[in-house]
Each structure stands twice: as C-alpha cells, then as structure tokens.
Amino acid sequence: MASTTTTPLPRRLPPNVTPEAFQTFISRAQSIVGVENVTVVDPQNPLDDGTYMDNCKAHDMHAVYERDYFVASAVVAPRGVPEVQAIVKLANEFVVPVWPFSAGRNVGYGGTAPRVPGSVGIELGKNMNKILEVNVEGAYALVEPGVTYFSLYDHLVKTGLREHLWIDVPDLGGGSIIGNAVERGVGYTPYGGMGALPEPGNPPGLAAHEQKPNKAWQLFNYGFGPYNDGIFTQSNLGIVVKMGIWLMPNPGGYQAYMITFPRDDDLSAIVDKIRPLRLQMVLQNVPTLRHILLDAAVHNPKSHYTDKNTPLTEADMDEIAAKLNLGRWNFYGAVYGPEPIRAALFEAIKAAFLTIPGSKFYLPEDRKEERGVLHMRSDTLQGIPSLDELKWVDWIPNGGHLFFSPIAKISGADAALQYEVTKRRCREAGFDFIGTFLVGMRDMHHIVCLVFDREDPEQRLRVRWLIRTMVKDCAAQGWGEYRTHLALMDQIANTYNFNDNALMKLNETIKNALDPNGIMAPGKNGVWPATYDKEQWVL
Amino acid sequence: MASTTTTPLPRRLPPNVTPEAFQTFISRAQSIVGVENVTVVDPQNPLDDGTYMDNCKAHDMHAVYERDYFVASAVVAPRGVPEVQAIVKLANEFVVPVWPFSAGRNVGYGGTAPRVPGSVGIELGKNMNKILEVNVEGAYALVEPGVTYFSLYDHLVKTGLREHLWIDVPDLGGGSIIGNAVERGVGYTPYGGMGALPEPGNPPGLAAHEQKPNKAWQLFNYGFGPYNDGIFTQSNLGIVVKMGIWLMPNPGGYQAYMITFPRDDDLSAIVDKIRPLRLQMVLQNVPTLRHILLDAAVHNPKSHYTDKNTPLTEADMDEIAAKLNLGRWNFYGAVYGPEPIRAALFEAIKAAFLTIPGSKFYLPEDRKEERGVLHMRSDTLQGIPSLDELKWVDWIPNGGHLFFSPIAKISGADAALQYEVTKRRCREAGFDFIGTFLVGMRDMHHIVCLVFDREDPEQRLRVRWLIRTMVKDCAAQGWGEYRTHLALMDQIANTYNFNDNALMKLNETIKNALDPNGIMAPGKNGVWPATYDKEQWVL
Ligand SMILES: Cc1cc2nc3c(=O)[nH]c(=O)nc-3n(C[C@H](O)[C@H](O)[C@H](O)COP(=O)(O)OP(=O)(O)OC[C@H]3O[C@@H](n4cnc5c(N)ncnc54)[C@H](O)[C@@H]3O)c2cc1C
Ligand SMILES: Cc1cc2nc3c(=O)[nH]c(=O)nc-3n(C[C@H](O)[C@H](O)[C@H](O)COP(=O)(O)OP(=O)(O)OC[C@H]3O[C@@H](n4cnc5c(N)ncnc54)[C@H](O)[C@@H]3O)c2cc1C
C-alpha cells in the first residue's frame, strides 16, 4: 500500500501517539522549520554515540540504560523564535512531548536524550547560535542557545574584546552558555560562585523576561514584581531563547597556583582551611580540590599505571602520586587583581595551607610536565575554554561516565565523611573513586565521576546500583544532589521531601498551570505533569 | 437588639464579606491566635499614624490618599507556623483577603497598609520574632519575621559574635530582615549588591523551601529542580515564616570615606568614574551618590535654611552646600580588608575621582560636624543599624514621604537625564528634588524621596500627580521602577509590558494556580487574582 508520506516511523513513538499522527506531526514540523531541520530517528540507523564535539542528538552518548531507552523519536531545529513558538504550538496540538536542548553536550547528565522515550528533541543550538550583543561598558553579552564557551571566547579574541572582558567557563568549552546556566552549572572564575544569571528571554507561549520599559534588564534583572527567572532553571516550564550573561572585567592581573597535599586523610584539614579563606574571599574564585585519580586520569588511562581491573589500593595511589609528583589531594586556585592585591592574597593563602605537613605550593612554571593539570586549570580559571578534562573519561576502555553531585557544607568533617561514604561504595561496586570538590561561596559541590565501560551491560548495571545506593546513603546523612542524570531524577527529587513533599507539590501545581497538556520535558527533575501517570513512569 | 458578639464592625469590611461573616471570622481568628492578638479597626478610634518605632498597623503611616482608603479591617498576629497556616485556611474559608507583613516599617511604600481596603493584616513580627540560629562557621542566621536589623545586631553584640559577623543593613534599622528581603530592598555593605537571599521557609499551604535532605540549605539555597525562591519576592504567593540570611565575615579592616563634588552638573562625570571601579569591585560595597538636599535635610528642616515654601533655586543650593561644607553631590563609600588591600583600593579610588575639578576627599575624622552624614554612613556601611536617616522626612512640616525608585544603568548620560527629568517634574509639582543613587553591581537604584505635608490634601494630590507623571516619563525613556507604593503598583506593573504583557500573564497564571480563592494580598504589585475584576480595582 502506498503511503502518502516518506517519513519513516521512529524507533520509539511518543507515548499515545499513533504512527499516522506522528507522520502528520513531522510533515507539519517540516513545513515550519524546513525539511533539512527535521530528523526522524530511523530504526534502520544504528544509534551512534558520535564524539563530544560531533555529538549525537537523539540519545544519551553515555547511556547507563540501553541506548534506545532514553531516545527521541525525532529532532527538530527551529531557526528563530517564531519557529520555536510554532513547534510548541504544534506539540500542544498533537500532545507530543518535547525535550529542548541547546548545544546538547550535557554529558554525564543525559546528553541530548529526553526523559520520556519518543519525545521530540528541540535542538536550539543548531540554527539559533548568534552572539546578539557584547556590551563592553556594562560587561555583558546577550546570546542565543547555540553560543558555546568556545564561540563566545573566540568572538572576544577576534574582536579584541578579550582584553577587557573574561568569560566564566566550566571544565569543557563545547557546552552552551544557556544550557549550562539553565542547569545551574559551575564555572571557576570569581564569577563562577555567583552562578550564571539566567534570563529566560521568552519561553514561548509562557513568559517574557525581556523587560520593557527596563532597558537595563541585563544589568538589573530583577525587574518589578515576582522574580521568575529561577523557575526556568532545572525545570520544564519553557524554552530559553536568549540570555544575558555577565562577563567579568579583566581583573588587571592573574596568577594560578596549585597546592599539593601528600596524604589521603589530609582532606579534612584542607577543607577547614578553605572555609574561612573562601568566606573572606581571599579565595576569590571557585577553587577545586581534586582527588589524585582525577588528575591521574587526565594524564593517562588506567592501563598506563596498572594491569589491574579492580579498584586501585591506597598503595597504588601513593605510587601514582609520587610518579606524577602530585599529592593525594591537589588544590587549584588563582588570585586576581593588581600585583599588591595578589601579593597580599598569596601571603594569606600560603600561611593557611602550608601549615599542613608535606604540602607544596606550585606556580605553573614550577611544573616540568608539558601540560599538567595546573597548566590546564590556569586556562580555565581565567575563562579560556578547553577540552583537556575530557581525557579522564578514557580512564577505562569505552569510557562512559555518570556524575554524582552531592552538596556539602565547607567543613572538614562533612567532606571526610562524604568522601568516605562515596569511596566505599565505589569500591563495593568495583570502580575507582574519582572526584573533586568545587568550592562555592559557602558550599561545596562534590563531583564524583563514575567512569564505566559503556559497552559492558554488566558495568552499566553496577554503575546504576552504585549511584542509586549513594543517593540513599547521602540523603540519610542530610546531603542532597544539585543536578542529575535522567535516570536518577525521580529518586533524587523524592529525597527533597520536607513537609510532606511540599516542594514537589508546588512544582507540580506550577507545571500544570503553565503547561496543561504536559508537553514540555515531562518528568524533568522528577516533575511530572498531571497528564502522566507518575507511578508508571518513575524509574 | 442584643448581639451575640461584642466584635465591633470595622471601618471597612473586606469586599463581599457580610458584617455577620466578618464577625464570625474574627471570633474564629481569636480562637486561633488568642483574643489579645486580634485587633479590629474600630471606626470609633482615629487612625493614628504613630511613630516609626511605634508604628501603626492598619493603615499607611504616610498616606498619599485618604488615611482610610488603604486600611485593614483587622490585624491578626499569629504565634507560630501552625497559627499562620490556620489563619490562611480560615481566610480561604471566608474568602477574606489577607495582607502579611513583618515589622511593618515599609515606610514610603505603604507601610503596613493593604492594597485592598478591608483586608485583614497578618502581623508576623509581633509574636514570631526569634533569632533561630546564628551560625558562625557558615556565617549565616536563621530568623523569624519579627527580627529587625536592630535586634539581630544587638544579639550579635551581646553574644560577642559581632566581632566575627557583620550584617548588611538598609538606612533604617527598624525594618525586618524578612520584610526587606522579600521586597528586594537595598543594603550598603559588600553584601548589599548581592541582595539578601530570601528563603521562603514555608509559605503555608503552598511551598517549602527548607530542604530535606539538604541540611546545608542555608549555604546552598538552590536545592534541586526549579528554583522557586524568587517567586516569593515582591509577590503575593505566600507567607515567609523564616529565612536564612548570609552574614558577612568581619573583613579584617574597614574605612569609610566621602568625596564631595562642587557642581550640580558634575553628576555625569562622577557616574562615569563609578562604573569601571564598581565593575572591578574596587568599589566593593553599594556606595551612594547623594544630592545636596538629602544631606541638608538629614541635618536640618528646610525652615532652617530658608523662609521659602517654593522649591529651592540653584543659588540656594550652592549656598547650603557652602554652609555645610559639602558638595552639590556627595559620594559615600568604604574600603574593606586588611591595610595593604585598603591602601591599594584607596589609591585607585582617589586617582579616579579626584580628577574632577573641585572634588575633595574626607575621612570621618576630617569632618568637624558632631554627627554628619559621613559619620552616619560610616556606621551603615559596616552594618551598624541606626535611625539617623529618618530625619530627612522632616524637611517640611508634617513630613510624609513617598519613594520613586527607577533603575538606570551606571552611565553618566543616563544618570544626568534621569536627574534632569525627575528634578524638572519635582519643581513643576512645587517640591524640592531630594534623591540619591545607590550603586549596585551593574545598575543604579535612583531613589527619589518625595517629601510632602501629609496633613495637606492639596500636597497629597500634587505628590500623586508627580509620581504618576514621573512613572510615565521614565517608562518613555526605558526606565522601570524596582519597587513601589501601593497606589502605584498597577501603573508600574503595566509598564513592564513586553511581548503583549507576557510577564503579567505568567504572574497571573501562577497566582491563580497557587491561590485559587485569591485571598493572598490581592493586587500586590499589580497581580490580581481571577476572583477580582481587575479593571474595577486598578487605581
Ligand atoms: C569532562 C567533563 C567535565 C565537565 N565539567 C563541568 C563543569 O565544570 N561544570 C558544569 O557545570 N558541568 C560540567 N560538565 C557537564 C556538562 O558537560 C556541562 O554542564 C555542559 O555545559 C552542559 O551541556 P550543554 O551546555 O550543551 O547543555 P545542553 O545539553 O544543551 O542542555 C542541558 C539541559 O538543559 C536544558 N536546556 C538546555 N537548553 C535549554 C533551553 N534553551 N531551554 C530550556 N531548557 C534548556 C535541557 O534540559 C537540557 O537537557 C562536564 C562534563 C564532562 C564530560
Ligand atoms: C528614611 C528611610 C530610609 C529608607 N532606606 C531604605 C534603604 O536603605 N533600603 C531599603 O531597601 N529600604 C529603605 N527604606 C524603606 C523601608 O523602610 C525598608 O525597606 C524597611 O526595611 C521595610 O520595612 P519592613 O522590613 O518592616 O517590611 P514590612 O513592612 O514588614 O514588609 C514590607 C512588605 O513585604 C511583604 N512582606 C513582609 N513580610 C512578609 C512575609 N513574612 N511574608 C510575605 N510577605 C511579606 C509585604 O508585602 C509587606 O507589605 C527606607 C525608608 C525610610 C523612611
């Protein structure tokens, strides 16, 4: 029987959508954004992970379930705000769930994959990737979703503005400024602690943050009345089509440094030194305290150091540290400002940390390696984006990874306990502990990097057991996670259950009011619209 | 005819509530919070304004309409969270609008008065006034609504903690920490620019920010999923019952200073000097650039300087400036940190400002007055609360005041134009221009202080014309206000009308979802619930 359309059927249809309705939806979408901007996930084609820079768009590059569980039915790439609005209208008409993303490099948290299999991905970054404004006087930029740290940085360099304005960047430069901000990601300059300031330009059909009459809306983003920006972060209430981001004026001087600490159990003492210095802003930026294996993994795969498949022992790690001339913990920071200010800060920093026996202080030029972690951090901490950190994902063959990111207060006792709990579980699951503490103004994001063989179903099973167990362990200790992978969203949301789940009730009430058909990223961070039977969907 | 109750009927009943229903409501409220915590606004008693420290609770102390327009029917003071919840439940049952306030010293923006006449005031500060925690390591406090800047400061002094922890305070110390934070008020230390971080503890029946499992919720307030705190600021979605506030660690050194500038038209040059210094955080705190008449008014009433009833001329102001040994504009700042840091900052500050011809730099000890504005600011900028600034309200007899608070970018041209527009309108209305620019990270809150004779109906008329005209003028220039008096809420909300009033549509949708009976502060900042006929209520 001849079909009126050549649209293939996807691997997975959106829930409760018939093949015919799907095909009509796709042809309507094609007429909105152009045929070349609609890709149906054809079951004939294998689900190829691609690479970080050439990333897959319809599934999780580092799948922890089967690759075709969190998979889109199609990906649509609008060319401007009216097309975004038209696609959202169409999705409402057909009750097709959509999953917006910007650059789609949310690696370790699900990449571009949707929470609900068969959702239609909305790829904002492909065609909407303009830097709309760089304002030197006000030190801000206005960007579209496709603008990455790399592209904004390159623009500043090319236009000669980088001399005046620095960007706050996360570890990898390929992410989008909007994607990272709406997820409340972390950067490492003095502007990292403040977080990016998300400015949902105009979530279609829902809101408008751009402010008339306030033409200074990128300088004073609160406006008047309820301040709504926050509800468009880590949420499923709208699509961010542009965003203002504060840039950091060139501080007039910069110097990165590293302090190494020889013993695994120095952790507690180090963190108790960090707290007062960070509170006083003697530590001006978001410094990191990295476990030896994170640095080791950036340098080489595990096979370079050992033949073992089992978790490394304390002795192994001491050996690696000695070989790399690093500590068991390594602290990376920077000082910003003119020379006298840097000198005063350095004095206080050294006075505090170097009392820890065996600690050593390094500037980049003190290190002999060609490009060691300190050299990389020296770039990152001044807002120069890179891909260096990607290397630790290759710690084991077919390296995939999953982030476990609990929050702790800046306290030696808390850090030591959180390290002990997570390290023990990693070993139990047969994995090496690899991790780092990112120090915010008053908290630490403890980022545990779970590296697993993504071609090995048994390892995927183990890594899932591991993260689910750690979520429970940490909740029992009073620690919650700040962000997570698709697979963990329900479990983690459920730990934020104060006052009979009042927070989730609030989130659901707002969700149902703003998105009555429940089409916008259903299930994101555990928030399910009333149109879904939550019990059935929870993983 | 014998009544079954002795409850008097109020001056104004809540809309659509019968006398009988009101009386039942009151007796039910009495049984919840105790008879002593319910006050009906008896028409037999005059509406006495009280004083700043002994403030009236049911009407606007500085009324711009008739005193009995913005007036409550009763005021209820719960003794704890369960009573707050019970009162909100009762209000829902009787569909009685409520108007929550904390200390009730929101002077210049409406005080304790409700937007809808006849609303029931919920006075949170009377009985819920405990400092629940001061955490020295984490540098934060957890407070109830009745905790004022004075009471928290006194507590820190008494417990010896003030040596470690400073508070960020606004000009007057009698306000509540929660009331000021939820209104997004301004303080002047380095923590002023960051704004207070509101933490709606548990808006009854609506939400819960307190986070389980995140026991570090006061250190990392974002939690997981949509970040909702902002929608409980300048809004009518709930009641804040406790809040965490970040305190500032003693910076290890402090020095306030003043720079005076002789000419009215120095404004533009001064502001262009401020911008780069503030962006670089050489200006670490929220400094203020004050018009001569604000300082003059803090020292003496107008009658001290002149017999005129009309606005002062340029010559008059030059004369006053000379007499007080001040500039036409006076800049108040402070440097924070150990001596070498302060010295480096002072060098940069002087190098920038003292190029303006005739400018002069002063430390507090350089000033001969017993307690001049610099001495006052020296307290405020280190978080010592006071009442000094209250004096400018007495510029004219029976001084009442109304704040007009547009936002501008930190730009000489913008500042000069905004000053020109507002000054001209003040003169047209027959008032002196009194104002100050508060410099945030990238914006300026221009606070125009409209002082009028609150016993003179004709002056009240004129001041209303004045502020309504300035709202229009400023909107036409692309400036919006950050906060306002009850009487102006609709007009100002209406200027934030980008994209066919998308912002208001969002606000209304959320309002109706969270408060379907429309009982919580209806009309606050222009947000009316669907249960009100907005057109009928707009002023
Ligand atoms: C080695 C390594 C190091 C890393 N280091 C860091 C780090 O230092 N800091 C850090 O924060 N992260 C880090 N990550 C995680 C991640 O790579 C980055 O956060 C990355 O920037 C996010 O990808 P993206 O910007 O392309 O987001 P996207 O994938 O485009 O978006 C992420 C999610 O945000 C939402 N979203 C995105 N755009 C929109 C929109 N326009 N409207 C509505 N919702 C939207 C969607 O839910 C989407 O799934 C690291 C990852 C790896 C592999
Ligand atoms: C001379 C002078 C100088 C001033 N200087 C400043 C200044 O420097 N900076 C500044 O910001 N302001 C200033 N003000 C304005 C005002 O006095 C302060 O902001 C004051 O702190 C606010 O009063 P309050 O804290 O008692 O708030 P309240 O009157 O208690 O509350 C204000 C409003 O916030 C809301 N609200 C309060 N508590 C709650 C709650 N628990 N739940 C829900 N909603 C709530 C209500 O809508 C309420 O009407 C000044 C005023 C004067 C007269």
CSV table of N, CA and C in Angstrom, one decimal, chain A residues 125-167:
chain,number,residue,atom,x,y,z
A,125,GLY,N,20.4,24.9,19.4
A,125,GLY,CA,21.7,25.4,19.1
A,125,GLY,C,22.1,25.4,17.7
A,126,LYS,N,21.5,24.5,16.9
A,126,LYS,CA,21.9,24.3,15.5
A,126,LYS,C,21.8,25.6,14.7
A,127,ASN,N,20.6,26.2,14.7
A,127,ASN,CA,20.4,27.4,13.9
A,127,ASN,C,20.3,28.7,14.7
A,128,MET,N,20.1,28.6,16.0
A,128,MET,CA,20.0,29.8,16.8
A,128,MET,C,21.3,30.0,17.6
A,129,ASN,N,22.3,30.5,17.0
A,129,ASN,CA,23.6,30.5,17.6
A,129,ASN,C,24.3,31.8,17.5
A,130,LYS,N,23.6,32.9,17.5
A,130,LYS,CA,24.2,34.2,17.3
A,130,LYS,C,24.6,34.8,18.7
A,131,ILE,N,25.7,35.5,18.6
A,131,ILE,CA,26.0,36.4,19.7
A,131,ILE,C,25.3,37.7,19.4
A,132,LEU,N,24.3,38.1,20.1
A,132,LEU,CA,23.4,39.2,19.7
A,132,LEU,C,24.1,40.5,20.1
A,133,GLU,N,24.8,40.5,21.2
A,133,GLU,CA,25.4,41.7,21.7
A,133,GLU,C,26.6,41.4,22.6
A,134,VAL,N,27.6,42.2,22.5
A,134,VAL,CA,28.6,42.2,23.6
A,134,VAL,C,28.7,43.6,24.1
A,135,ASN,N,28.4,43.9,25.3
A,135,ASN,CA,28.4,45.3,25.8
A,135,ASN,C,29.6,45.4,26.7
A,136,VAL,N,30.5,46.3,26.2
A,136,VAL,CA,31.8,46.4,26.9
A,136,VAL,C,31.6,47.2,28.2
A,137,GLU,N,30.9,48.4,28.1
A,137,GLU,CA,30.7,49.2,29.2
A,137,GLU,C,29.9,48.5,30.4
A,138,GLY,N,28.9,47.8,30.0
A,138,GLY,CA,28.1,47.1,31.0
A,138,GLY,C,28.7,45.7,31.3
A,139,ALA,N,29.6,45.2,30.5
A,139,ALA,CA,30.3,43.9,30.7
A,139,ALA,C,29.3,42.8,30.7
A,140,TYR,N,28.5,42.7,29.6
A,140,TYR,CA,27.6,41.6,29.5
A,140,TYR,C,27.5,41.2,28.0
A,141,ALA,N,27.0,40.0,27.8
A,141,ALA,CA,26.7,39.5,26.4
A,141,ALA,C,25.3,39.0,26.4
A,142,LEU,N,24.7,39.1,25.2
A,142,LEU,CA,23.4,38.6,25.0
A,142,LEU,C,23.5,37.5,23.9
A,143,VAL,N,23.2,36.3,24.3
A,143,VAL,CA,23.5,35.1,23.4
A,143,VAL,C,22.2,34.3,23.1
A,144,GLU,N,22.3,33.6,22.0
A,144,GLU,CA,21.3,32.6,21.6
A,144,GLU,C,21.8,31.2,22.1
A,145,PRO,N,20.9,30.2,22.1
A,145,PRO,CA,21.2,28.9,22.7
A,145,PRO,C,22.4,28.2,22.1
A,146,GLY,N,22.7,28.5,20.9
A,146,GLY,CA,23.8,27.7,20.3
A,146,GLY,C,25.2,28.3,20.6
A,147,VAL,N,25.2,29.4,21.3
A,147,VAL,CA,26.5,30.0,21.6
A,147,VAL,C,27.2,29.2,22.7
A,148,THR,N,28.4,28.7,22.3
A,148,THR,CA,29.2,27.9,23.3
A,148,THR,C,30.3,28.8,23.9
A,149,TYR,N,30.9,28.2,24.9
A,149,TYR,CA,32.0,28.9,25.5
A,149,TYR,C,33.1,29.1,24.5
A,150,PHE,N,33.3,28.1,23.7
A,150,PHE,CA,34.3,28.3,22.6
A,150,PHE,C,34.0,29.5,21.7
A,151,SER,N,32.7,29.5,21.3
A,151,SER,CA,32.4,30.5,20.3
A,151,SER,C,32.4,31.9,20.8
A,152,LEU,N,31.9,32.1,22.1
A,152,LEU,CA,31.9,33.4,22.7
A,152,LEU,C,33.4,33.8,22.9
A,153,TYR,N,34.2,32.9,23.4
A,153,TYR,CA,35.6,33.2,23.7
A,153,TYR,C,36.3,33.6,22.3
A,154,ASP,N,36.1,32.8,21.3
A,154,ASP,CA,36.7,33.2,20.0
A,154,ASP,C,36.3,34.5,19.5
A,155,HIS,N,35.0,34.8,19.7
A,155,HIS,CA,34.5,36.1,19.3
A,155,HIS,C,35.2,37.3,20.1
A,156,LEU,N,35.4,37.1,21.4
A,156,LEU,CA,36.0,38.1,22.2
A,156,LEU,C,37.5,38.3,21.7
A,157,VAL,N,38.1,37.2,21.4
A,157,VAL,CA,39.5,37.3,21.0
A,157,VAL,C,39.6,38.0,19.6
A,158,LYS,N,38.7,37.6,18.7
A,158,LYS,CA,38.8,38.1,17.4
A,158,LYS,C,38.5,39.6,17.4
A,159,THR,N,37.6,40.0,18.2
A,159,THR,CA,37.2,41.4,18.2
A,159,THR,C,38.1,42.3,19.1
A,160,GLY,N,39.1,41.6,19.7
A,160,GLY,CA,40.0,42.4,20.6
A,160,GLY,C,39.3,42.7,22.0
A,161,LEU,N,38.2,42.1,22.2
A,161,LEU,CA,37.5,42.5,23.5
A,161,LEU,C,37.9,41.6,24.7
A,162,ARG,N,38.6,40.5,24.4
A,162,ARG,CA,39.0,39.6,25.5
A,162,ARG,C,40.0,40.3,26.4
A,163,GLU,N,40.6,41.4,25.9
A,163,GLU,CA,41.5,42.2,26.8
A,163,GLU,C,40.7,42.9,27.9
A,164,HIS,N,39.4,43.1,27.6
A,164,HIS,CA,38.6,43.8,28.6
A,164,HIS,C,37.7,42.9,29.3
A,165,LEU,N,37.2,41.8,28.7
A,165,LEU,CA,36.1,41.0,29.2
A,165,LEU,C,36.5,39.5,29.2
A,166,TRP,N,36.3,38.9,30.4
A,166,TRP,CA,36.6,37.5,30.5
A,166,TRP,C,35.2,36.8,30.7
A,167,ILE,N,35.2,35.5,30.3
A,167,ILE,CA,34.0,34.7,30.5
A,167,ILE,C,34.2,33.7,31.7
